Amino acid sequence: MTLPAASTLHTGYFTEGLAADPELAAAITGELARQRDGIELIASENIVSRLVLEAQGSVLTNKTVEGLPYARYYGGAAFADVIEALAVERATRLFGCRFANVQPHSGSNANAGVFLGLLGLGDTILSMDTAAGGHISHGHPATLTGRDYHIVRYGVNRTSERIEIADVRALAHTHRPRLIVAGGSAYPPALDFAGLRAVADEVGALFMVDMAHFAGLVATGLYPHPFPHAHVVTTTTYKSLRGARGGLVLWNDEALSDRINYGIFPGVQGSVMMHAVAGKAACLGEALKPEFRAYNEAVLANAQALARTLKAAGVRLVSGGTDCGLMLADLTSLGITGDIAAKALEKAGLAVNKNLIPFDPRPPEAPSGLRLSSNAGTARGFGAAEFEAIGRWIVEVLKAPDDAGLLARVHDEVRALCRRFPIY
Ligand SMILES: *Cc1c(COP(=O)(O)O)cnc(C)c1O
């Protein structure tokens, strides 16, 4: 019996690409057009380089490895070892620490792995309330971390809209946490790492910083450094680090190494997503170059330009402004809620997300705020003049969210600006 050659069974399998699936191709092409012609202001997004795109879309997706570099359970891992070791070495050099685990599939997994490795079931974690800007993966009741640990929340002061160390201290002394977590997804001011570490020391807790929204600024010296204060630092790699999807864990104390590494694998994950690790190696390599410092300087200058423009138009910013790339606009004075604002802005080509403000009298579905970030616009080359224009467009739209003619006109102007700063 003669079997047909594999090539006739799978015509085009290794050559055709997306053209083989027009339905999927159309949606991906649509997304590319959306990214090209719209302005991305959502703080959890950024725009990666062609290098990162290629590394993450590479043949590494075919390789399954478990364990750490040069200590794998499967064979054939020689190149996977090189890639992961490169990512680890670059991460530790970038953040000036001794150890890194580059395997977390996401920021949430990085956090869950650290909790699993360092804590026992039912231990107390003192973390920031989501309603005040904390992240859901720091113990929100809807997550596994919220179920497995005893979660105590700290928030911000009602007047300053900042974390007051005295408040964290009082909670820590009352609840004696094993772990204190800092770093959120909607907290614009700089964090006081030394102050929080002092509180952790007073109660014998470990101190973890999740720097997802300011990792790029930390890497380039433009934001306070969590080390040496933090025992462990986590981050995503696709927000301010401008890279591959995924997470990182960083630390200095060798005594924590096994617990953290086992917390990630097999604690909360199985095999490594090697294509994502290749993407992380690529973006960490970029982050070590002088251009990344220039990018982050522009992130800050552009955030200030946007903040200035909004404030000049009477929009209040939570905590008065920002020390990083992200800010929270309180829309109360404009008489519009975040959900309606976000929908109107999307129609005008401006992607933002609705967000609770501290002590928000409104519900999460229709909150008082919008979260904005300069990360992605800066990646495509926008400067202060462009972010001032963005600020003016936002105000125009928020003052007339139902004016279809105005939304269409702003969308045309947004598209014209984007075409002057093309991507891919
Ligand atoms: C985005 C974010 C995460 C979660 O990242 P995922 O990759 O979505 O799991 C964790 N922590 C903080 C502070 C974040 O902003």
Tab-separated table of C-alpha atoms and ligand atoms in Angstrom:
chain	number	residue	atom	x	y	z
A	1	MET	CA	0.000	0.000	0.000
A	2	THR	CA	1.299	3.450	-0.866
A	3	LEU	CA	0.481	6.278	1.495
A	4	PRO	CA	0.020	9.762	0.066
A	5	ALA	CA	2.914	12.072	0.829
A	6	ALA	CA	2.348	14.305	3.817
A	7	SER	CA	2.697	17.294	1.523
A	8	THR	CA	-0.475	16.330	-0.369
A	9	LEU	CA	-2.364	15.799	2.874
A	10	HIS	CA	-1.366	19.231	4.141
A	11	THR	CA	-1.027	21.412	1.090
A	12	GLY	CA	0.087	24.826	2.235
A	13	TYR	CA	0.423	23.790	5.899
A	14	PHE	CA	3.926	25.223	6.251
A	15	THR	CA	3.593	27.976	3.691
A	16	GLU	CA	0.167	29.526	3.490
A	17	GLY	CA	-0.205	31.581	6.654
A	18	LEU	CA	-3.281	33.578	7.511
A	19	ALA	CA	-4.470	33.531	3.924
A	20	ALA	CA	-5.662	29.969	4.650
A	21	ASP	CA	-8.281	31.331	7.055
A	22	PRO	CA	-9.990	34.374	5.527
A	23	GLU	CA	-12.494	34.790	8.366
A	24	LEU	CA	-9.729	35.006	10.979
A	25	ALA	CA	-7.480	37.029	8.658
A	26	ALA	CA	-10.196	39.640	8.189
A	27	ALA	CA	-10.559	40.149	11.931
A	28	ILE	CA	-6.797	40.434	12.456
A	29	THR	CA	-6.514	42.875	9.574
A	30	GLY	CA	-9.369	44.822	11.129
A	31	GLU	CA	-7.534	44.969	14.437
A	32	LEU	CA	-4.372	46.192	12.733
A	33	ALA	CA	-6.393	48.952	11.055
A	34	ARG	CA	-7.956	49.856	14.407
A	35	GLN	CA	-4.519	50.116	16.019
A	36	ARG	CA	-3.142	52.109	13.092
A	37	ASP	CA	-5.940	54.655	12.909
A	38	GLY	CA	-6.979	55.016	16.545
A	39	ILE	CA	-5.238	56.554	19.536
A	40	GLU	CA	-4.640	54.080	22.345
A	41	LEU	CA	-4.913	55.682	25.772
A	42	ILE	CA	-5.704	52.539	27.785
A	43	ALA	CA	-2.977	52.217	30.413
A	44	SER	CA	-2.694	48.445	30.172
A	45	GLU	CA	-1.746	48.595	26.498
A	46	ASN	CA	1.278	49.558	24.482
A	47	ILE	CA	2.658	49.036	20.976
A	48	VAL	CA	5.532	46.590	20.599
A	49	SER	CA	8.377	46.761	18.123
A	50	ARG	CA	8.555	44.560	15.035
A	51	LEU	CA	11.363	42.731	16.881
A	52	VAL	CA	9.088	41.791	19.796
A	53	LEU	CA	6.274	40.897	17.415
A	54	GLU	CA	8.536	38.518	15.507
A	55	ALA	CA	10.086	36.947	18.601
A	56	GLN	CA	6.665	36.314	20.120
A	57	GLY	CA	5.276	34.947	16.859
A	58	SER	CA	8.257	32.650	16.345
A	59	VAL	CA	8.738	28.860	16.135
A	60	LEU	CA	9.339	28.856	19.898
A	61	THR	CA	5.601	28.293	20.147
A	62	ASN	CA	6.316	24.666	19.162
A	63	LYS	CA	8.682	23.995	22.044
A	64	THR	CA	7.435	22.603	25.329
A	65	VAL	CA	9.734	22.964	28.338
A	66	GLU	CA	9.163	22.603	32.047
A	67	GLY	CA	11.498	23.654	34.845
A	68	LEU	CA	14.260	26.237	34.763
A	69	PRO	CA	16.961	26.812	32.106
A	70	TYR	CA	19.560	24.009	31.981
A	71	ALA	CA	17.390	21.890	34.339
A	72	ARG	CA	14.500	20.784	32.122
A	73	TYR	CA	12.327	17.720	32.181
A	74	TYR	CA	12.241	17.362	28.369
A	75	GLY	CA	15.118	17.180	25.895
A	76	GLY	CA	15.707	19.399	22.912
A	77	ALA	CA	15.789	22.462	25.092
A	78	ALA	CA	19.237	23.811	24.148
A	79	PHE	CA	17.919	26.917	22.374
A	80	ALA	CA	15.033	27.354	24.792
A	81	ASP	CA	17.652	27.387	27.567
A	82	VAL	CA	19.664	30.069	25.783
A	83	ILE	CA	16.559	32.224	25.269
A	84	GLU	CA	15.233	31.940	28.800
A	85	ALA	CA	18.676	32.483	30.334
A	86	LEU	CA	19.028	35.585	28.151
A	87	ALA	CA	15.679	36.905	29.382
A	88	VAL	CA	16.646	36.240	33.012
A	89	GLU	CA	20.053	37.870	32.649
A	90	ARG	CA	18.557	40.924	30.937
A	91	ALA	CA	15.785	41.256	33.529
A	92	THR	CA	18.238	41.184	36.424
A	93	ARG	CA	20.580	43.664	34.688
A	94	LEU	CA	17.705	46.014	33.830
A	95	PHE	CA	16.305	46.093	37.351
A	96	GLY	CA	19.579	45.711	39.248
A	97	CYS	CA	18.607	42.573	41.161
A	98	ARG	CA	20.046	39.072	41.554
A	99	PHE	CA	17.203	36.769	40.509
A	100	ALA	CA	14.351	36.694	38.007
A	101	ASN	CA	11.670	34.254	36.943
A	102	VAL	CA	10.496	35.134	33.440
A	103	GLN	CA	7.890	32.383	33.100
A	104	PRO	CA	4.630	33.920	34.384
A	105	HIS	CA	2.039	33.851	31.615
A	106	SER	CA	0.578	37.076	32.973
A	107	GLY	CA	0.856	39.600	35.767
A	108	SER	CA	-1.883	37.824	37.698
A	109	ASN	CA	0.022	34.539	37.479
A	110	ALA	CA	3.207	36.211	38.687
A	111	ASN	CA	1.332	37.457	41.747
A	112	ALA	CA	-0.490	34.186	42.384
A	113	GLY	CA	2.800	32.267	42.082
A	114	VAL	CA	4.534	34.553	44.575
A	115	PHE	CA	1.643	34.255	47.039
A	116	LEU	CA	1.603	30.465	46.684
A	117	GLY	CA	5.366	30.238	47.117
A	118	LEU	CA	5.746	32.610	50.035
A	119	LEU	CA	2.505	32.190	51.980
A	120	GLY	CA	0.430	29.469	53.573
A	121	LEU	CA	-3.258	28.987	52.991
A	122	GLY	CA	-5.230	31.529	55.017
A	123	ASP	CA	-2.276	33.844	55.680
A	124	THR	CA	-3.055	37.541	55.817
A	125	ILE	CA	-2.201	39.837	52.912
A	126	LEU	CA	-2.475	43.607	53.298
A	127	SER	CA	-3.055	45.045	49.821
A	128	MET	CA	-4.627	48.042	48.151
A	129	ASP	CA	-8.372	48.141	47.704
A	130	THR	CA	-9.436	47.795	44.055
A	131	ALA	CA	-11.864	50.658	44.563
A	132	ALA	CA	-8.900	52.887	45.483
A	133	GLY	CA	-6.754	51.808	42.511
A	134	GLY	CA	-5.415	48.400	43.569
A	135	HIS	CA	-5.297	45.456	41.165
A	136	ILE	CA	-7.811	42.620	41.197
A	137	SER	CA	-5.013	39.996	41.427
A	138	HIS	CA	-3.973	41.318	44.872
A	139	GLY	CA	-6.779	39.473	46.609
A	140	HIS	CA	-10.091	40.591	45.170
A	141	PRO	CA	-12.812	38.274	46.534
A	142	ALA	CA	-13.714	37.135	42.995
A	143	THR	CA	-10.232	35.637	42.477
A	144	LEU	CA	-8.478	32.534	43.827
A	145	THR	CA	-6.130	34.800	45.784
A	146	GLY	CA	-9.147	36.330	47.483
A	147	ARG	CA	-10.362	32.883	48.472
A	148	ASP	CA	-7.063	31.323	49.562
A	149	TYR	CA	-5.771	34.132	51.761
A	150	HIS	CA	-7.155	36.450	54.369
A	151	ILE	CA	-7.216	39.807	52.617
A	152	VAL	CA	-7.126	43.146	54.419
A	153	ARG	CA	-7.327	46.293	52.286
A	154	TYR	CA	-5.810	49.721	52.621
A	155	GLY	CA	-7.002	52.663	50.538
A	156	VAL	CA	-6.135	56.293	49.996
A	157	ASN	CA	-6.769	59.328	52.151
A	158	ARG	CA	-10.009	61.056	51.169
A	159	THR	CA	-8.416	64.499	50.864
A	160	SER	CA	-4.963	63.777	49.441
A	161	GLU	CA	-6.169	60.753	47.425
A	162	ARG	CA	-2.790	59.254	48.295
A	163	ILE	CA	-1.728	56.307	50.402
A	164	GLU	CA	-0.902	57.537	53.902
A	165	ILE	CA	1.788	55.391	55.531
A	166	ALA	CA	0.196	55.993	58.956
A	167	ASP	CA	-3.031	54.331	57.746
A	168	VAL	CA	-1.154	51.317	56.364
A	169	ARG	CA	0.809	51.108	59.626
A	170	ALA	CA	-2.361	51.100	61.739
A	171	LEU	CA	-3.872	48.271	59.644
A	172	ALA	CA	-0.613	46.317	59.709
A	173	HIS	CA	-0.366	46.515	63.493
A	174	THR	CA	-3.985	45.434	63.895
A	175	HIS	CA	-3.974	42.572	61.365
A	176	ARG	CA	-0.305	41.400	61.424
A	177	PRO	CA	-0.084	40.464	57.703
A	178	ARG	CA	2.510	38.000	56.371
A	179	LEU	CA	2.716	40.072	53.182
A	180	ILE	CA	2.166	43.730	52.303
A	181	VAL	CA	1.515	44.470	48.615
A	182	ALA	CA	1.971	47.839	46.893
A	183	GLY	CA	1.427	48.944	43.304
A	184	GLY	CA	-1.933	49.184	41.599
A	185	SER	CA	-3.552	49.776	38.255
A	186	ALA	CA	-4.998	53.223	38.843
A	187	TYR	CA	-2.692	55.002	41.279
A	188	PRO	CA	-0.970	58.011	39.643
A	189	PRO	CA	1.343	59.278	42.457
A	190	ALA	CA	4.764	57.788	43.174
A	191	LEU	CA	4.805	55.157	45.925
A	192	ASP	CA	6.841	55.492	49.132
A	193	PHE	CA	8.653	52.139	49.076
A	194	ALA	CA	10.929	52.907	52.032
A	195	GLY	CA	7.938	53.908	54.156
A	196	LEU	CA	5.999	50.760	53.282
A	197	ARG	CA	9.019	48.530	53.918
A	198	ALA	CA	9.453	50.111	57.351
A	199	VAL	CA	5.864	49.137	58.164
A	200	ALA	CA	6.480	45.585	56.887
A	201	ASP	CA	9.567	45.307	59.125
A	202	GLU	CA	7.643	46.509	62.169
A	203	VAL	CA	5.196	43.609	61.863
A	204	GLY	CA	7.570	40.995	60.406
A	205	ALA	CA	5.852	40.933	57.008
A	206	LEU	CA	7.345	40.474	53.569
A	207	PHE	CA	6.941	43.427	51.195
A	208	MET	CA	5.984	42.939	47.540
A	209	VAL	CA	5.753	45.611	44.847
A	210	ASP	CA	3.754	45.029	41.664
A	211	MET	CA	5.190	47.621	39.273
A	212	ALA	CA	3.150	46.747	36.159
A	213	HIS	CA	2.253	50.349	35.423
A	214	PHE	CA	5.646	51.945	36.039
A	215	ALA	CA	8.236	49.209	35.348
A	216	GLY	CA	9.626	51.075	32.339
A	217	LEU	CA	10.100	54.189	34.441
A	218	VAL	CA	11.807	52.167	37.193
A	219	ALA	CA	14.126	50.566	34.636
A	220	THR	CA	15.227	53.989	33.411
A	221	GLY	CA	15.543	55.735	36.782
A	222	LEU	CA	12.476	57.955	36.298
A	223	TYR	CA	10.435	56.569	39.200
A	224	PRO	CA	11.482	55.473	42.708
A	225	HIS	CA	13.094	52.004	42.596
A	226	PRO	CA	11.324	49.268	44.577
A	227	PHE	CA	14.702	47.665	45.367
A	228	PRO	CA	16.258	47.412	47.894
A	229	HIS	CA	13.002	47.973	49.809
A	230	ALA	CA	10.903	45.173	48.311
A	231	HIS	CA	11.578	41.514	49.084
A	232	VAL	CA	9.959	40.629	45.786
A	233	VAL	CA	8.840	42.619	42.758
A	234	THR	CA	6.367	41.527	40.097
A	235	THR	CA	5.391	43.169	36.825
A	236	THR	CA	3.686	42.632	33.533
A	237	THR	CA	5.919	43.032	30.509
A	238	TYR	CA	3.373	44.484	28.067
A	239	LYS	CA	2.347	47.760	29.736
A	240	SER	CA	5.002	50.291	30.604
A	241	LEU	CA	7.760	47.811	29.671
A	242	ARG	CA	6.435	48.023	26.080
A	243	GLY	CA	6.911	44.350	25.357
A	244	ALA	CA	5.633	40.823	25.114
A	245	ARG	CA	2.496	39.654	26.889
A	246	GLY	CA	3.355	38.103	30.225
A	247	GLY	CA	4.846	38.693	33.635
A	248	LEU	CA	8.111	38.675	35.598
A	249	VAL	CA	9.138	38.071	39.209
A	250	LEU	CA	12.315	39.685	40.581
A	251	TRP	CA	14.073	39.315	43.928
A	252	ASN	CA	17.455	39.467	45.687
A	253	ASP	CA	17.404	36.956	48.536
A	254	GLU	CA	18.539	33.498	47.445
A	255	ALA	CA	16.613	31.976	50.347
A	256	LEU	CA	13.399	32.908	48.510
A	257	SER	CA	14.434	31.421	45.153
A	258	ASP	CA	13.033	27.890	45.471
A	259	ARG	CA	9.806	29.078	47.018
A	260	ILE	CA	9.187	31.647	44.269
A	261	ASN	CA	10.229	29.362	41.416
A	262	TYR	CA	8.115	26.466	42.705
A	263	GLY	CA	5.262	28.869	43.323
A	264	ILE	CA	5.219	29.689	39.606
A	265	PHE	CA	5.873	26.110	38.406
A	266	PRO	CA	4.290	23.810	39.334
A	267	GLY	CA	2.374	26.080	41.734
A	268	VAL	CA	0.185	28.037	39.348
A	269	GLN	CA	1.464	27.114	35.877
A	270	GLY	CA	2.536	24.188	33.736
A	271	SER	CA	4.993	24.380	30.867
A	272	VAL	CA	6.664	27.587	29.761
A	273	MET	CA	5.267	29.701	26.918
A	274	MET	CA	8.650	29.862	25.194
A	275	HIS	CA	7.422	32.177	22.419
A	276	ALA	CA	6.364	34.678	25.105
A	277	VAL	CA	9.722	34.246	26.879
A	278	ALA	CA	11.448	34.997	23.554
A	279	GLY	CA	9.295	38.130	23.312
A	280	LYS	CA	10.318	39.080	26.854
A	281	ALA	CA	14.005	38.581	26.031
A	282	ALA	CA	13.498	40.883	23.048
A	283	CYS	CA	11.760	43.679	24.947
A	284	LEU	CA	14.178	43.461	27.879
A	285	GLY	CA	17.017	43.813	25.376
A	286	GLU	CA	15.358	46.930	23.974
A	287	ALA	CA	14.784	48.280	27.472
A	288	LEU	CA	18.532	48.131	28.162
A	289	LYS	CA	19.232	50.520	25.275
A	290	PRO	CA	19.467	54.335	25.609
A	291	GLU	CA	16.402	54.714	23.335
A	292	PHE	CA	14.237	53.230	26.074
A	293	ARG	CA	15.298	55.937	28.476
A	294	ALA	CA	14.327	58.550	25.871
A	295	TYR	CA	11.000	56.798	25.368
A	296	ASN	CA	10.253	56.901	29.104
A	297	GLU	CA	11.261	60.559	29.389
A	298	ALA	CA	8.733	61.236	26.633
A	299	VAL	CA	6.082	59.101	28.424
A	300	LEU	CA	6.392	61.416	31.433
A	301	ALA	CA	6.537	64.666	29.441
A	302	ASN	CA	3.530	63.587	27.372
A	303	ALA	CA	1.520	62.611	30.445
A	304	GLN	CA	2.226	66.084	31.846
A	305	ALA	CA	1.096	67.686	28.568
A	306	LEU	CA	-2.159	65.722	28.636
A	307	ALA	CA	-2.706	66.443	32.344
A	308	ARG	CA	-2.100	70.170	31.808
A	309	THR	CA	-4.577	70.333	28.939
A	310	LEU	CA	-7.296	68.526	30.858
A	311	LYS	CA	-6.782	70.629	33.970
A	312	ALA	CA	-6.847	73.865	31.932
A	313	ALA	CA	-10.283	72.784	30.694
A	314	GLY	CA	-11.504	72.306	34.261
A	315	VAL	CA	-11.194	68.508	34.473
A	316	ARG	CA	-10.070	67.446	37.940
A	317	LEU	CA	-7.302	64.840	38.138
A	318	VAL	CA	-7.316	62.426	41.046
A	319	SER	CA	-4.458	63.247	43.480
A	320	GLY	CA	-3.872	66.400	41.473
A	321	GLY	CA	-1.825	64.922	38.628
A	322	THR	CA	0.564	62.082	37.955
A	323	ASP	CA	4.115	60.887	38.628
A	324	CYS	CA	3.969	58.201	35.950
A	325	GLY	CA	2.347	57.725	32.560
A	326	LEU	CA	-1.178	57.192	33.827
A	327	MET	CA	-3.778	59.536	35.253
A	328	LEU	CA	-7.333	59.348	36.510
A	329	ALA	CA	-9.729	62.039	35.339
A	330	ASP	CA	-12.725	62.809	37.550
A	331	LEU	CA	-15.549	63.719	35.143
A	332	THR	CA	-17.987	64.887	37.800
A	333	SER	CA	-17.628	68.578	36.854
A	334	LEU	CA	-18.534	67.758	33.238
A	335	GLY	CA	-21.715	65.981	34.294
A	336	ILE	CA	-20.849	62.780	32.409
A	337	THR	CA	-20.058	59.277	33.667
A	338	GLY	CA	-17.071	57.163	32.668
A	339	ASP	CA	-19.070	54.579	30.714
A	340	ILE	CA	-20.766	57.159	28.477
A	341	ALA	CA	-17.508	59.071	28.108
A	342	ALA	CA	-15.568	55.950	27.066
A	343	LYS	CA	-18.182	55.017	24.450
A	344	ALA	CA	-18.268	58.504	22.949
A	345	LEU	CA	-14.457	58.688	22.870
A	346	GLU	CA	-14.260	55.318	21.154
A	347	LYS	CA	-16.557	56.635	18.411
A	348	ALA	CA	-14.059	59.456	17.977
A	349	GLY	CA	-11.112	57.037	17.679
A	350	LEU	CA	-9.823	57.515	21.227
A	351	ALA	CA	-9.569	54.297	23.272
A	352	VAL	CA	-9.845	54.841	27.038
A	353	ASN	CA	-11.338	52.940	29.938
A	354	LYS	CA	-13.925	53.964	32.499
A	355	ASN	CA	-12.601	53.761	36.043
A	356	LEU	CA	-13.731	54.223	39.626
A	357	ILE	CA	-12.226	57.195	41.419
A	358	PRO	CA	-11.401	56.911	45.147
A	359	PHE	CA	-14.592	57.077	47.263
A	360	ASP	CA	-16.600	57.016	44.064
A	361	PRO	CA	-20.274	57.571	44.855
A	362	ARG	CA	-21.092	55.794	41.573
A	363	PRO	CA	-21.036	52.045	40.734
A	364	PRO	CA	-18.178	50.357	38.783
A	365	GLU	CA	-20.367	49.983	35.662
A	366	ALA	CA	-20.998	53.735	35.506
A	367	PRO	CA	-18.137	55.255	37.509
A	368	SER	CA	-17.063	58.886	37.808
A	369	GLY	CA	-13.677	58.492	36.182
A	370	LEU	CA	-11.607	57.731	33.127
A	371	ARG	CA	-8.116	56.261	33.181
A	372	LEU	CA	-5.682	57.618	30.598
A	373	SER	CA	-2.079	56.805	29.735
A	374	SER	CA	0.634	58.200	27.502
A	375	ASN	CA	2.431	54.840	27.053
A	376	ALA	CA	1.114	53.724	23.674
A	377	GLY	CA	0.856	57.121	22.000
A	378	THR	CA	4.450	57.813	23.000
A	379	ALA	CA	5.534	54.488	21.490
A	380	ARG	CA	4.259	55.633	18.099
A	381	GLY	CA	6.153	58.906	18.367
A	382	PHE	CA	3.641	61.436	19.679
A	383	GLY	CA	5.123	64.386	21.557
A	384	ALA	CA	3.676	67.084	23.800
A	385	ALA	CA	1.894	68.891	20.927
A	386	GLU	CA	0.068	65.684	19.966
A	387	PHE	CA	-0.923	64.975	23.574
A	388	GLU	CA	-2.225	68.529	23.944
A	389	ALA	CA	-4.376	67.930	20.863
A	390	ILE	CA	-5.578	64.649	22.412
A	391	GLY	CA	-6.498	66.489	25.594
A	392	ARG	CA	-8.493	69.076	23.626
A	393	TRP	CA	-10.310	66.352	21.667
A	394	ILE	CA	-11.187	64.524	24.871
A	395	VAL	CA	-12.693	67.673	26.364
A	396	GLU	CA	-14.646	68.452	23.174
A	397	VAL	CA	-16.110	64.946	23.097
A	398	LEU	CA	-16.938	64.901	26.802
A	399	LYS	CA	-18.814	68.178	26.482
A	400	ALA	CA	-20.950	66.877	23.603
A	401	PRO	CA	-20.940	63.059	23.715
A	402	ASP	CA	-24.139	62.816	21.642
A	403	ASP	CA	-23.059	65.148	18.868
A	404	ALA	CA	-22.508	62.689	15.991
A	405	GLY	CA	-21.121	65.398	13.727
A	406	LEU	CA	-18.519	66.403	16.304
A	407	LEU	CA	-17.517	62.782	16.976
A	408	ALA	CA	-17.056	62.199	13.242
A	409	ARG	CA	-15.001	65.386	12.847
A	410	VAL	CA	-12.753	64.469	15.812
A	411	HIS	CA	-12.396	60.949	14.419
A	412	ASP	CA	-11.184	62.413	11.101
A	413	GLU	CA	-8.630	64.535	12.928
A	414	VAL	CA	-7.514	61.554	15.042
A	415	ARG	CA	-7.070	59.462	11.898
A	416	ALA	CA	-5.085	62.211	10.201
A	417	LEU	CA	-2.769	62.459	13.216
A	418	CYS	CA	-2.299	58.682	13.363
A	419	ARG	CA	-1.369	58.575	9.691
A	420	ARG	CA	1.452	61.022	10.401
A	421	PHE	CA	2.759	58.493	12.980
A	422	PRO	CA	2.251	55.122	11.242
A	423	ILE	CA	2.764	51.768	12.951
A	424	TYR	CA	3.988	48.569	11.268
B	1	LIG	C1	-2.353	44.606	34.597
B	1	LIG	C2	-1.943	44.316	35.970
B	1	LIG	C3	-1.807	42.999	36.409
B	1	LIG	C4	-2.360	41.810	35.698
B	1	LIG	O1	-1.844	41.464	34.550
B	1	LIG	P1	-2.505	40.322	33.648
B	1	LIG	O2	-1.418	40.102	32.686
B	1	LIG	O3	-3.754	40.907	33.073
B	1	LIG	O4	-2.788	39.160	34.508
B	1	LIG	C5	-1.293	42.784	37.680
B	1	LIG	N1	-0.965	43.809	38.470
B	1	LIG	C6	-1.115	45.100	38.090
B	1	LIG	C7	-0.738	46.180	39.033
B	1	LIG	C8	-1.624	45.393	36.837
B	1	LIG	O5	-1.791	46.647	36.472
